[in-house]
PDB file of C-alpha atoms in Angstrom:
ATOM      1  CA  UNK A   1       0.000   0.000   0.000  1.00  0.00           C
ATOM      2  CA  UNK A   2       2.824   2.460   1.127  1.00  0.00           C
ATOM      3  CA  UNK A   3       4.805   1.776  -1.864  1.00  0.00           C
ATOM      4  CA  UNK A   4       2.727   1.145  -5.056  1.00  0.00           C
ATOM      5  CA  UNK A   5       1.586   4.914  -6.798  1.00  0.00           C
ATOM      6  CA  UNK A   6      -1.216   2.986  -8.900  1.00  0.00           C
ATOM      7  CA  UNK A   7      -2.737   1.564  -5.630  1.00  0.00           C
ATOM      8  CA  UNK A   8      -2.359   4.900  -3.727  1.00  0.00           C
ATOM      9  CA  UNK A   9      -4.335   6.732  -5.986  1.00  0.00           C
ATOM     10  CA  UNK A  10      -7.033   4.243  -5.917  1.00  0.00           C
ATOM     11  CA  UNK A  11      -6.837   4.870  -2.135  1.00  0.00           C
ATOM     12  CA  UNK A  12      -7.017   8.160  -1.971  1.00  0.00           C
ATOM     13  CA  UNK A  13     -10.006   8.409  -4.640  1.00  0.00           C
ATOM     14  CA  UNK A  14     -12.445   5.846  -3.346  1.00  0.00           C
ATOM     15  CA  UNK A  15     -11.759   7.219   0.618  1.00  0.00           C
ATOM     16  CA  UNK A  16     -11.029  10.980   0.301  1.00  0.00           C
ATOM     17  CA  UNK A  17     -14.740  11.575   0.234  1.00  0.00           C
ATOM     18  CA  UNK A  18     -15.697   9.704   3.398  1.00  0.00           C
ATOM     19  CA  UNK A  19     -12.904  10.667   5.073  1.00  0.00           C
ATOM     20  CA  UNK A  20     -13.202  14.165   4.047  1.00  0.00           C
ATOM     21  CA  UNK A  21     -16.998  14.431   5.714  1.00  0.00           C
ATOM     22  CA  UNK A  22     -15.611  12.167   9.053  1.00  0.00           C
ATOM     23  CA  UNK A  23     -13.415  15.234   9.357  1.00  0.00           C
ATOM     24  CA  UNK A  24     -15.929  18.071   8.291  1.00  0.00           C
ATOM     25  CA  UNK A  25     -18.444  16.268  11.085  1.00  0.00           C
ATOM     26  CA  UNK A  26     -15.494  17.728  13.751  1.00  0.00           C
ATOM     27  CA  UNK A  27     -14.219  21.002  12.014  1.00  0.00           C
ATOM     28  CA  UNK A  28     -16.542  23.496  10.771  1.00  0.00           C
ATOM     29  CA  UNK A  29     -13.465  25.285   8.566  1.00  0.00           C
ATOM     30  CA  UNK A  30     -13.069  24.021   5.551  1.00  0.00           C
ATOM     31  CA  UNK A  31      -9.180  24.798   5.319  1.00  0.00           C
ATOM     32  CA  UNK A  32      -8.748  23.586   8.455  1.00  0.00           C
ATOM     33  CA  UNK A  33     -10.666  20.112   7.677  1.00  0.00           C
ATOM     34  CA  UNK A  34      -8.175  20.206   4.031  1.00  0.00           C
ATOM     35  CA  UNK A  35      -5.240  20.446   6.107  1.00  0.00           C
ATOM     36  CA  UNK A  36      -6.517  17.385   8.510  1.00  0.00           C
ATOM     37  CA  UNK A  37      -7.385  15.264   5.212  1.00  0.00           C
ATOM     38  CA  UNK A  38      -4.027  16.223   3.915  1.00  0.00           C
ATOM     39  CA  UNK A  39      -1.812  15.141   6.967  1.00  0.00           C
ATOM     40  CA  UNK A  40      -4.218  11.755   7.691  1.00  0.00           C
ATOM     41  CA  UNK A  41      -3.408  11.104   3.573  1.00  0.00           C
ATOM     42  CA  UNK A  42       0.230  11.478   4.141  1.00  0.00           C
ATOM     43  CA  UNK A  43       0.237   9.572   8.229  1.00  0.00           C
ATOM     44  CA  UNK A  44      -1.742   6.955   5.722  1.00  0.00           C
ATOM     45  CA  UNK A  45       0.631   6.341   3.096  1.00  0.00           C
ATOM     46  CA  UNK A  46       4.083   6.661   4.625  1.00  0.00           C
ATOM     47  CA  UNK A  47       2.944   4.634   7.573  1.00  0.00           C
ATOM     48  CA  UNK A  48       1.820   1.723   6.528  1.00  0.00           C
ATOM     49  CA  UNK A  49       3.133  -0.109   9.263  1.00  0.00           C
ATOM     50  CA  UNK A  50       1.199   1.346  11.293  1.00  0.00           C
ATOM     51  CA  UNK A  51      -2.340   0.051  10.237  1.00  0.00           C
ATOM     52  CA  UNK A  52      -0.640  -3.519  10.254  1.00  0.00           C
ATOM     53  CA  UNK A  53       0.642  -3.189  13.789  1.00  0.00           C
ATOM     54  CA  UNK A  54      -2.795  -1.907  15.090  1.00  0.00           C
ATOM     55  CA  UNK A  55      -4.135  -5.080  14.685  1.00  0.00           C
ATOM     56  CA  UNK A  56      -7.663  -3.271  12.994  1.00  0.00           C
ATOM     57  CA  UNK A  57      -9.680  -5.471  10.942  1.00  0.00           C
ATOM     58  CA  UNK A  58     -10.618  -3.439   7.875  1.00  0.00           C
ATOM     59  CA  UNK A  59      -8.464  -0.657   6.032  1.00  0.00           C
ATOM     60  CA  UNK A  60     -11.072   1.704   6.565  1.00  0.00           C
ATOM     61  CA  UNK A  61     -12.034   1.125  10.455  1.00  0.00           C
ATOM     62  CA  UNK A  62      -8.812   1.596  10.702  1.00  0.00           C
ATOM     63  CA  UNK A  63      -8.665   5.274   7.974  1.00  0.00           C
ATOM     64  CA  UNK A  64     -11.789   6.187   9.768  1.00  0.00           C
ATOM     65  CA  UNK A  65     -10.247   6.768  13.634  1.00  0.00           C
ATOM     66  CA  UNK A  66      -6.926   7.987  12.097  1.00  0.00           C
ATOM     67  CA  UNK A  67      -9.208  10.840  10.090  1.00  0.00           C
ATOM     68  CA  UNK A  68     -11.388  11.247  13.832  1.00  0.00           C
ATOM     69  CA  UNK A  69      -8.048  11.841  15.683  1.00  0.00           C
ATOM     70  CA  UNK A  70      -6.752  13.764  13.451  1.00  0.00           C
ATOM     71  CA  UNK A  71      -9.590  16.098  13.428  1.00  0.00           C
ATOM     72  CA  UNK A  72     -10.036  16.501  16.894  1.00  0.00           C
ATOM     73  CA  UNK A  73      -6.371  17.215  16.930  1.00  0.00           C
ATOM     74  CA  UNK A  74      -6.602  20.128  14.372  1.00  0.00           C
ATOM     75  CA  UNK A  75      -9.944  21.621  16.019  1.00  0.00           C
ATOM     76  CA  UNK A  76      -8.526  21.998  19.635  1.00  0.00           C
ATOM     77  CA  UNK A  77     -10.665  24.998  21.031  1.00  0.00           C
ATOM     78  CA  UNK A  78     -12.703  25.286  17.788  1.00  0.00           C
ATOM     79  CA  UNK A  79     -15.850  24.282  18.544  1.00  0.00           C
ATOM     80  CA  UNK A  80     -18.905  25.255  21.156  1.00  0.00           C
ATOM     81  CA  UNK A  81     -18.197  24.023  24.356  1.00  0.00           C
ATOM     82  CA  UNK A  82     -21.465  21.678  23.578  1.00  0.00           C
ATOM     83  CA  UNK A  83     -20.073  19.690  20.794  1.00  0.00           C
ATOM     84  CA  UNK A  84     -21.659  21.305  17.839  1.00  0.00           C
ATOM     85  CA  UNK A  85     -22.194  19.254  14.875  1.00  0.00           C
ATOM     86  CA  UNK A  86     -20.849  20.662  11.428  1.00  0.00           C
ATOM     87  CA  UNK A  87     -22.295  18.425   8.530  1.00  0.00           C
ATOM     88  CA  UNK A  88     -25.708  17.654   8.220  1.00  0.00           C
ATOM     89  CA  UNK A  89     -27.306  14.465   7.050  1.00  0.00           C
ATOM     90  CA  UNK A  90     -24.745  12.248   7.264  1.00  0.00           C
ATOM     91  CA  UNK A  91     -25.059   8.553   9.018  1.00  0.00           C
ATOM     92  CA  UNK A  92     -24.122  10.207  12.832  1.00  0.00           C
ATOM     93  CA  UNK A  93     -25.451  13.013  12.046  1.00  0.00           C
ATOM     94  CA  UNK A  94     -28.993  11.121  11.966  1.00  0.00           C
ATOM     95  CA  UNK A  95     -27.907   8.657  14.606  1.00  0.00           C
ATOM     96  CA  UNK A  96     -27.059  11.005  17.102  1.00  0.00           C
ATOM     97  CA  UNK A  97     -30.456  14.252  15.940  1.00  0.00           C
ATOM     98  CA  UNK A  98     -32.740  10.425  17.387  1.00  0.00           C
ATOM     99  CA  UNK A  99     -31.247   9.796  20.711  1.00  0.00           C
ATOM    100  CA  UNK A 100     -33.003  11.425  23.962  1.00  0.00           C
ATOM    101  CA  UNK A 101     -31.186  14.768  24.951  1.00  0.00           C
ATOM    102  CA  UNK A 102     -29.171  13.564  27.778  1.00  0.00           C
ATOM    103  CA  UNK A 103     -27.445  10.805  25.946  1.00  0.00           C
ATOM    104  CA  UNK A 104     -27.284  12.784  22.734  1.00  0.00           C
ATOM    105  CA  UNK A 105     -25.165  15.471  24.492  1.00  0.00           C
ATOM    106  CA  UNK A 106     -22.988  13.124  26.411  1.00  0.00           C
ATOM    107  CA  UNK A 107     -22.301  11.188  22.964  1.00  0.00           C
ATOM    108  CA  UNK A 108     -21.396  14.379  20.843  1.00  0.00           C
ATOM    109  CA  UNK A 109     -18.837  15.494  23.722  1.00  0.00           C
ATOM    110  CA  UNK A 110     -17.651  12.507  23.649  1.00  0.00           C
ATOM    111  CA  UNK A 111     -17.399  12.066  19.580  1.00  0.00           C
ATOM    112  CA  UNK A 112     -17.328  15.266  18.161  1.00  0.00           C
ATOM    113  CA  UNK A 113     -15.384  16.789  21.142  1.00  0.00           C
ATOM    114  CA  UNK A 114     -12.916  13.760  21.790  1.00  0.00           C
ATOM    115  CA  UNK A 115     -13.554  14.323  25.860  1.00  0.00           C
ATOM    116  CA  UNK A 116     -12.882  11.705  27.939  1.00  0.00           C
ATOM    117  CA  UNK A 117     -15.669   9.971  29.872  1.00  0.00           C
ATOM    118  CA  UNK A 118     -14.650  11.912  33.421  1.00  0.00           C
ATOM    119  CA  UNK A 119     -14.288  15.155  32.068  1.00  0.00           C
ATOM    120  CA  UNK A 120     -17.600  14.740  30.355  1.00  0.00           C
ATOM    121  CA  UNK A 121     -18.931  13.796  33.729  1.00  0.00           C
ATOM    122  CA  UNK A 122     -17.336  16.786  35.343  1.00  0.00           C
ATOM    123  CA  UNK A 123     -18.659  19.212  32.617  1.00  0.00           C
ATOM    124  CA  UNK A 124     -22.390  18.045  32.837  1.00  0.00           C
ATOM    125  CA  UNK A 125     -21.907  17.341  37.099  1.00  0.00           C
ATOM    126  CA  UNK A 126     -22.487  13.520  36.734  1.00  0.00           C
ATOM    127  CA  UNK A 127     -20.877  10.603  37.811  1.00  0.00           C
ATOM    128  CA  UNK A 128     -18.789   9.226  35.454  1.00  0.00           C
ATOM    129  CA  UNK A 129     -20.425   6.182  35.912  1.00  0.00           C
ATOM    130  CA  UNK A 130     -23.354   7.345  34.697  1.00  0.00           C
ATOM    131  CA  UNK A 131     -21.864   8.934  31.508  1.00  0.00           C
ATOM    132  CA  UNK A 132     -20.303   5.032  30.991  1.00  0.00           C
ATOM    133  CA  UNK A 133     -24.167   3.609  31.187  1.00  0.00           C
ATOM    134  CA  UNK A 134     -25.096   6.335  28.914  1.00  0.00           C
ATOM    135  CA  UNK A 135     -22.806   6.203  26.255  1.00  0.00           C
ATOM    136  CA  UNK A 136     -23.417   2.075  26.530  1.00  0.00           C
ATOM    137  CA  UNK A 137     -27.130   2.880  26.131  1.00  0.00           C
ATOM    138  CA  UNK A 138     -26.109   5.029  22.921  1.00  0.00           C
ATOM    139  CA  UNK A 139     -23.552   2.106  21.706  1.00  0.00           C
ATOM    140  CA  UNK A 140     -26.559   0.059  21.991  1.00  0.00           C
ATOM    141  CA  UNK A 141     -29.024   2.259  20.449  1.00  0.00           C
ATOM    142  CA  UNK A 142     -26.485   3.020  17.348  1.00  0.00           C
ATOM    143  CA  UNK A 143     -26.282  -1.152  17.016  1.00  0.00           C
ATOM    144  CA  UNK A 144     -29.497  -1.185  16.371  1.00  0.00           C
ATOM    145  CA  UNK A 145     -29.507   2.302  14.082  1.00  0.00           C
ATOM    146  CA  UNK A 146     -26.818   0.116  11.870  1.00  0.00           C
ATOM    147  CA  UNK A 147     -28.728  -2.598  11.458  1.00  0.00           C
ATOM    148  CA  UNK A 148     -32.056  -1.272  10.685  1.00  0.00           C
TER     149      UNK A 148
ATOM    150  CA  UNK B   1     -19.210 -13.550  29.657  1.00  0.00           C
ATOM    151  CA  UNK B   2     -21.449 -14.843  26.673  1.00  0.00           C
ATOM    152  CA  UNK B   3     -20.706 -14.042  23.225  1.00  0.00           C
ATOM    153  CA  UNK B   4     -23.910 -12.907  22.379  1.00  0.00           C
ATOM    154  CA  UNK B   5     -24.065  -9.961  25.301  1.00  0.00           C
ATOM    155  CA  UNK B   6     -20.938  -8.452  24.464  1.00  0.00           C
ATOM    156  CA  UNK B   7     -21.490  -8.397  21.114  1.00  0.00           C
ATOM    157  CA  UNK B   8     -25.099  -6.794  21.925  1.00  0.00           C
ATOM    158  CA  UNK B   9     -23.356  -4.181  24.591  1.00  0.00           C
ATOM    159  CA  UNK B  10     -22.462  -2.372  21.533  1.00  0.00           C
ATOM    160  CA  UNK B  11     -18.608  -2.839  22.263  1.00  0.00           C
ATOM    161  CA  UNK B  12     -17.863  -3.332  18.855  1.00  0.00           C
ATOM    162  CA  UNK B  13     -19.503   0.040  17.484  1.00  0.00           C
ATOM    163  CA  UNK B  14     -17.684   1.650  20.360  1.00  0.00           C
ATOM    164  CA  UNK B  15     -14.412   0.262  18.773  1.00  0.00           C
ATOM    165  CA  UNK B  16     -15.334   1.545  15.030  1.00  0.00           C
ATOM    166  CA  UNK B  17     -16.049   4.979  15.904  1.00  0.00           C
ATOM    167  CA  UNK B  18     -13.021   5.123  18.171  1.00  0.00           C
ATOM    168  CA  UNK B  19     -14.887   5.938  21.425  1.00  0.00           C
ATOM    169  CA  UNK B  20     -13.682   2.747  23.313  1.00  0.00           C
ATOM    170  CA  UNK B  21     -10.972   3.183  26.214  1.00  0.00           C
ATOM    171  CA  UNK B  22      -8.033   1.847  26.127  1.00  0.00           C
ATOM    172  CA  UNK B  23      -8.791  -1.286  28.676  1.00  0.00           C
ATOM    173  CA  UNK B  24     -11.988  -1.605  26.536  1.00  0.00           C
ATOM    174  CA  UNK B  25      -9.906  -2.261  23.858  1.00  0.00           C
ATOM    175  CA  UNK B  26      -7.455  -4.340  25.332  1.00  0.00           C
ATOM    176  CA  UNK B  27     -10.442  -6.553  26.305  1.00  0.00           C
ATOM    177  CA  UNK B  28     -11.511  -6.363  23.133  1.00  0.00           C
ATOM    178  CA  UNK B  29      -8.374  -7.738  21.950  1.00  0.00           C
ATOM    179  CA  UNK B  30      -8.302 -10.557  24.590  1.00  0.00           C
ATOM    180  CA  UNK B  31     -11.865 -11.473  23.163  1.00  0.00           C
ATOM    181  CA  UNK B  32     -11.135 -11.863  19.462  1.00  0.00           C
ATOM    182  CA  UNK B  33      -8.225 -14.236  20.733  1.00  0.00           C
ATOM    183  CA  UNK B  34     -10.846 -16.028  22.383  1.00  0.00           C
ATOM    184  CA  UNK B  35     -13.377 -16.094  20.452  1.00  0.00           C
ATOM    185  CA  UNK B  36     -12.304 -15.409  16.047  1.00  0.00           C
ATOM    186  CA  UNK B  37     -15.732 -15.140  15.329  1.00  0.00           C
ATOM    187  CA  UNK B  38     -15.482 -12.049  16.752  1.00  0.00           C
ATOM    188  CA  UNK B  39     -13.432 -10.854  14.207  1.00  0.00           C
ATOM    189  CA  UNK B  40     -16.328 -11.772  11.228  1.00  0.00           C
ATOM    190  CA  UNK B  41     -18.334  -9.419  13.532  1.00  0.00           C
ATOM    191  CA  UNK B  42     -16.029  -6.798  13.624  1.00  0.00           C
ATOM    192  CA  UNK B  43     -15.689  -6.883   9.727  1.00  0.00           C
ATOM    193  CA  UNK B  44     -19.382  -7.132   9.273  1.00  0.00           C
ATOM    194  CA  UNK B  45     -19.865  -3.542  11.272  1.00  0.00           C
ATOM    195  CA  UNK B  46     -16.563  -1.710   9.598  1.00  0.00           C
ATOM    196  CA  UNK B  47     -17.673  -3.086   5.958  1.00  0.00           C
ATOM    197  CA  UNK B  48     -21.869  -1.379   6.926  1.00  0.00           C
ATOM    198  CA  UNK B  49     -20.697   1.530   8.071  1.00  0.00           C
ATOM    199  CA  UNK B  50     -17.750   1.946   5.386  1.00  0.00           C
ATOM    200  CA  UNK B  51     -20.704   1.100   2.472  1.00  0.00           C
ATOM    201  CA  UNK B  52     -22.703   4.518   4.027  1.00  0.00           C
ATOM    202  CA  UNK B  53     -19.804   6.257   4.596  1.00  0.00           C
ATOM    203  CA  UNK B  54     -18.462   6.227   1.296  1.00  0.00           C
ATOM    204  CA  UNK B  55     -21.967   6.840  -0.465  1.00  0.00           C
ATOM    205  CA  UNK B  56     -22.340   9.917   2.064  1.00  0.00           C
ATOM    206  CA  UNK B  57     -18.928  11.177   0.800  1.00  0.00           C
ATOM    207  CA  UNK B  58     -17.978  14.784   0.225  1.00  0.00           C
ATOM    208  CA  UNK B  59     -15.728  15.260  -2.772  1.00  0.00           C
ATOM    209  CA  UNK B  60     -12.617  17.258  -1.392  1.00  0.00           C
ATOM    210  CA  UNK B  61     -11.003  20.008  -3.398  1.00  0.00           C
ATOM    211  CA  UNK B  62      -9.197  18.719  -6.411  1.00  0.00           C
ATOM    212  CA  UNK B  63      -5.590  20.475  -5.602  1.00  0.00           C
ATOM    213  CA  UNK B  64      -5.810  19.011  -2.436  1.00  0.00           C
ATOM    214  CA  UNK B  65      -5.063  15.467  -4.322  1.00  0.00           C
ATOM    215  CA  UNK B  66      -2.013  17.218  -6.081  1.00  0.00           C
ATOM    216  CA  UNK B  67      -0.949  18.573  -2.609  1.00  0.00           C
ATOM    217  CA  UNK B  68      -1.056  15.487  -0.846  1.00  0.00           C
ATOM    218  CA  UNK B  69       1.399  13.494  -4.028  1.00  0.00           C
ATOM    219  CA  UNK B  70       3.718  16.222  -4.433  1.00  0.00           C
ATOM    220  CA  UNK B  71       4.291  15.696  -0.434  1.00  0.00           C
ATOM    221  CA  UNK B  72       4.337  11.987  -0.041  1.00  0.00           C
ATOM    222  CA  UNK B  73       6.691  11.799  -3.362  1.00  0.00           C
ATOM    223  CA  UNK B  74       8.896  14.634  -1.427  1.00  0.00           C
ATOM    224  CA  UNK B  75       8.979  12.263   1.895  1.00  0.00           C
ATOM    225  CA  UNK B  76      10.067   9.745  -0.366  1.00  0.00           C
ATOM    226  CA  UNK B  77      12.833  11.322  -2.440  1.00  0.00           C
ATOM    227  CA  UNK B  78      14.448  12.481   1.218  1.00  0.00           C
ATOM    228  CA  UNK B  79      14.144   8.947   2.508  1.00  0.00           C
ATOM    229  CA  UNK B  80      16.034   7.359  -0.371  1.00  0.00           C
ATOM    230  CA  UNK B  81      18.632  10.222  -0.293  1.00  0.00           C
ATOM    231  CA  UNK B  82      19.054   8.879   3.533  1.00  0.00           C
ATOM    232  CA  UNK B  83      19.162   5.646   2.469  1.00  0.00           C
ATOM    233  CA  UNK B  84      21.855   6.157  -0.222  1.00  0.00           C
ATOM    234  CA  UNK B  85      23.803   8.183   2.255  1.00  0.00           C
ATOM    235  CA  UNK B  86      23.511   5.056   5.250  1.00  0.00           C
ATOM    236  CA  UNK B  87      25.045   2.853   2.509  1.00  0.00           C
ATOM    237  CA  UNK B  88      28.345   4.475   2.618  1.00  0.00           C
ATOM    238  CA  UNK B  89      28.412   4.362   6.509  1.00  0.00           C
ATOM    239  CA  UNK B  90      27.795   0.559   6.460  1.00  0.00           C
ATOM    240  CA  UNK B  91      30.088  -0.949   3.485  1.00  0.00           C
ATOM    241  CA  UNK B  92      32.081  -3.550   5.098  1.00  0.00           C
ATOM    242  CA  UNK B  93      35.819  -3.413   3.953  1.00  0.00           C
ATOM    243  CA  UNK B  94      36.481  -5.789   6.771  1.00  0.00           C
ATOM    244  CA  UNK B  95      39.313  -8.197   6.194  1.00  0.00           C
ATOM    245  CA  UNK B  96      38.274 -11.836   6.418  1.00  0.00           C
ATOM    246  CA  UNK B  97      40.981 -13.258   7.982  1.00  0.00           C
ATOM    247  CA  UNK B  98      40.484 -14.627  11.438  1.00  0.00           C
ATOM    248  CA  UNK B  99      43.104 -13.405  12.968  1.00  0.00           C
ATOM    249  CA  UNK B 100      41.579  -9.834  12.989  1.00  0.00           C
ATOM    250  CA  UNK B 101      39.301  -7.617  15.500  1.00  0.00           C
ATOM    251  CA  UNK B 102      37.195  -4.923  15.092  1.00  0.00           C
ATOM    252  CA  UNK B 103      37.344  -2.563  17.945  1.00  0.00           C
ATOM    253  CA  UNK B 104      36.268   0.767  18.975  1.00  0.00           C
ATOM    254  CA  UNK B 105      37.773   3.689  17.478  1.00  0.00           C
ATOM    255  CA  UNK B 106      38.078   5.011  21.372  1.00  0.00           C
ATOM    256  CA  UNK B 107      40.405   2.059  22.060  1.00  0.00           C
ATOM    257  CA  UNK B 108      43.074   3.813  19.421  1.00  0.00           C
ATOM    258  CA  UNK B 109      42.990   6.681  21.641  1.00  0.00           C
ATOM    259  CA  UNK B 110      43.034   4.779  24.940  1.00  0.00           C
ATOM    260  CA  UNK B 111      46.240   2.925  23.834  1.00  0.00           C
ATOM    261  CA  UNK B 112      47.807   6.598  23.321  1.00  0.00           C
ATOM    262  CA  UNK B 113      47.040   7.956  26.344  1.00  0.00           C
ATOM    263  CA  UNK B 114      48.488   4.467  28.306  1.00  0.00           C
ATOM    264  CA  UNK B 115      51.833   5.028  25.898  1.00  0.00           C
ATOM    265  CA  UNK B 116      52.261   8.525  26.795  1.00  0.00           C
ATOM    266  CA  UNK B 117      51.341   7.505  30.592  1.00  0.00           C
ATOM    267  CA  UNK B 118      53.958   4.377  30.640  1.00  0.00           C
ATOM    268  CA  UNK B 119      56.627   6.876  29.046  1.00  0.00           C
ATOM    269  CA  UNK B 120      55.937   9.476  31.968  1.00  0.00           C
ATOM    270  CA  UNK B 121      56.439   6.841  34.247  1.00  0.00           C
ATOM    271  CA  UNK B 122      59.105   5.819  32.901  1.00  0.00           C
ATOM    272  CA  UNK B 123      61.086   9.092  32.566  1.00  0.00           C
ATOM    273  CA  UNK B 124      59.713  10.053  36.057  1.00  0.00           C
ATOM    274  CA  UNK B 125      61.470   6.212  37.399  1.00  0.00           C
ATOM    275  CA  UNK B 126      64.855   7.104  35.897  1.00  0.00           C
ATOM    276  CA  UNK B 127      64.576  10.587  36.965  1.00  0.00           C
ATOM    277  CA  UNK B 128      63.701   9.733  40.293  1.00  0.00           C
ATOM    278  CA  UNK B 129      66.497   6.669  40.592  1.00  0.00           C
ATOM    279  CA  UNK B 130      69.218   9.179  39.713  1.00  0.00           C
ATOM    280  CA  UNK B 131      68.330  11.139  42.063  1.00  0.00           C
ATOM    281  CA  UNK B 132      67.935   8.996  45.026  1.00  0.00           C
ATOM    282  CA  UNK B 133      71.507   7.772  43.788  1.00  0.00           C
ATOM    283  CA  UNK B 134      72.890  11.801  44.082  1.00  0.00           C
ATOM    284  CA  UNK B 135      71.567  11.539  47.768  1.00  0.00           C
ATOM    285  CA  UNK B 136      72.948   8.526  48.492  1.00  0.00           C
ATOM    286  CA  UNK B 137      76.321   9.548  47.142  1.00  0.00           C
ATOM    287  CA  UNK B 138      76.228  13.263  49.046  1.00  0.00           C
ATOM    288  CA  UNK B 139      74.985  11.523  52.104  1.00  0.00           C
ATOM    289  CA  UNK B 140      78.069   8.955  51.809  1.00  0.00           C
ATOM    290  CA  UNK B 141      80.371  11.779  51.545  1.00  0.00           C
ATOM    291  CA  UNK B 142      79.063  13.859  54.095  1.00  0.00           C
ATOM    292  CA  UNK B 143      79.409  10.914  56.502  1.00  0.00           C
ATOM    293  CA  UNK B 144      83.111  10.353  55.684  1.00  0.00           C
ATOM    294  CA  UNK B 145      83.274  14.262  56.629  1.00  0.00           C
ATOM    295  CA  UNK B 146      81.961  13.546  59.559  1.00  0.00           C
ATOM    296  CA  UNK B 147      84.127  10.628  60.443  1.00  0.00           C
ATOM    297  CA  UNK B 148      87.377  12.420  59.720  1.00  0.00           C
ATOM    298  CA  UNK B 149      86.209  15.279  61.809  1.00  0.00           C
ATOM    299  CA  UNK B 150      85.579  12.925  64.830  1.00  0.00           C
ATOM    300  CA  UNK B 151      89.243  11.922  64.748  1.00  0.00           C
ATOM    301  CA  UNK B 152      89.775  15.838  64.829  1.00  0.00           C
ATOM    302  CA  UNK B 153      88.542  16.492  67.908  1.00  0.00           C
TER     303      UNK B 153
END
């Protein structure tokens, strides 16, 4: 994959798109989400070892938290404190508009904001064990989202 | 723990969209050891939500494409120019024979610094020896001063 131009460029055109709204669903600027598309390309290609040594299953599971990272990485401080959602009418985007309020805000912190599970709990004055059950009840709920 | 239930607790959705915690995921790991069917599940969730993902696409700018090449072709070019370079540093001109060692260039300076220290110690022996022989010899004679001054008196 790292090595082969013909099979990089086959890469890069049948995943640019998804990965390209993954990031757009974090950052709201569209230079800014270029830049993280650019940098998860190039983390992509020259480090190939990588996805082998991560033990991931499929090439894109794998593209698809590389290009979330990524984005949260590049949109430190960028968005609303809630966890605002950029792109509309994508997969999540539909997933997450369904769930009750509680668990809806919990899960965009925690996806769209990349916060861990305690300072989500500190944020919304929970336990953090109750932002675990929550975010399990929304794991559960998006199981069934997938399937139906 | 059954199969079934962690499979239903959503774990594996968790995993995809990258919200599991590390011990999550290191029990995750543990599981597919356990149980490789887990692994068909796993595949079966990436490959549904990589289908919507990539019919929900957003085309991204065109130059970006060119961007992305020119740099990855760049990386390239100044990793093989490293490479070329590492290939002088490790040509072996070794001699075969057996009766040779390869050591340290440190060691050449160590055995300089012991030659110049043996040659110091050396110099300062002789040095020393002839002049623990000029004592001797002034002590002699001023004894024999002393003796025919005894006499004397």
């Amino acid at each position: 994959m790292a090595g082969d131009p013909v099979t990089r460029e086959l890469i890069y055109d049948h995943y640019s798109p998804a990965l390209y709204n993954i990031i757009l669903e974090v950052i709201a600027d569209n230079e800014k989400a270029e830049n993280a598309l650019a940098q998860v390309f190039v983390y992509i290609f020259n480090d190939a070892a990588a996805y082998r040594q991560s033990g991931d299953i499929t090439l894109f599971g794998w593209m698809r938290r590389v290009a979330r990272q990524m984005a949260l990485k590049v949109a430190v401080g960028e968005l609303g404190d809630d966890g605002t959602m950029v792109s509309n009418g994508s997969l999540l985007f539909r997933f997450t508009m369904g769930l009750p309020e509680g668990i809806q805000r919990i899960f965009r912190l925690c996806y769209y904001k990349g916060l861990s599970k305690e300072a989500i709990a500190r944020i919304l004055g929970l336990q953090p064990e109750e932002v675990t059950s929550q975010l399990r009840e929304a794991m559960v709920a998006f199981r069934k989202f997938l399937n139906s | 723990m059954e199969l079934g239930h962690y499979i239903e607790s959503g774990i594996i959705e968790s995993y995809a969209l990258g919200l599991a915690t590390a011990s999550e995921i290191d029990e995750l790991q543990h599981m597919r050891k356990l149980y490789p069917e887990l692994n068909t599940e796993i595949r079966m969730v990436e490959r549904r939500m990589e289908a919507i993902a990539v019919t929900e696409g957003i085309q991204p700018p065109s130059k970006l494409k060119d961007r992305i090449f020119q740099c990855i072709n760049w990386d390239e070019k100044k990793d093989a120019k490293e490479k070329d370079k590492s290939n002088y540093t490790f040509i072996n001109i070794q001699s075969r024979n057996q009766d040779y060692i390869t050591v340290h260039k440190w060691w050449k300076l160590f055995f300089i610094m012991v030659f110049i220290v043996s040659k110091v110690c050396l110099f300062a022996a002789i040095y020393f020896y002839l002049k623990y022989q000029q004592s001797q010899e002034k002590l002699a004679q001023s004894s024999s001063r002393i003796e025919y001054r005894i006499p004397a008196k």
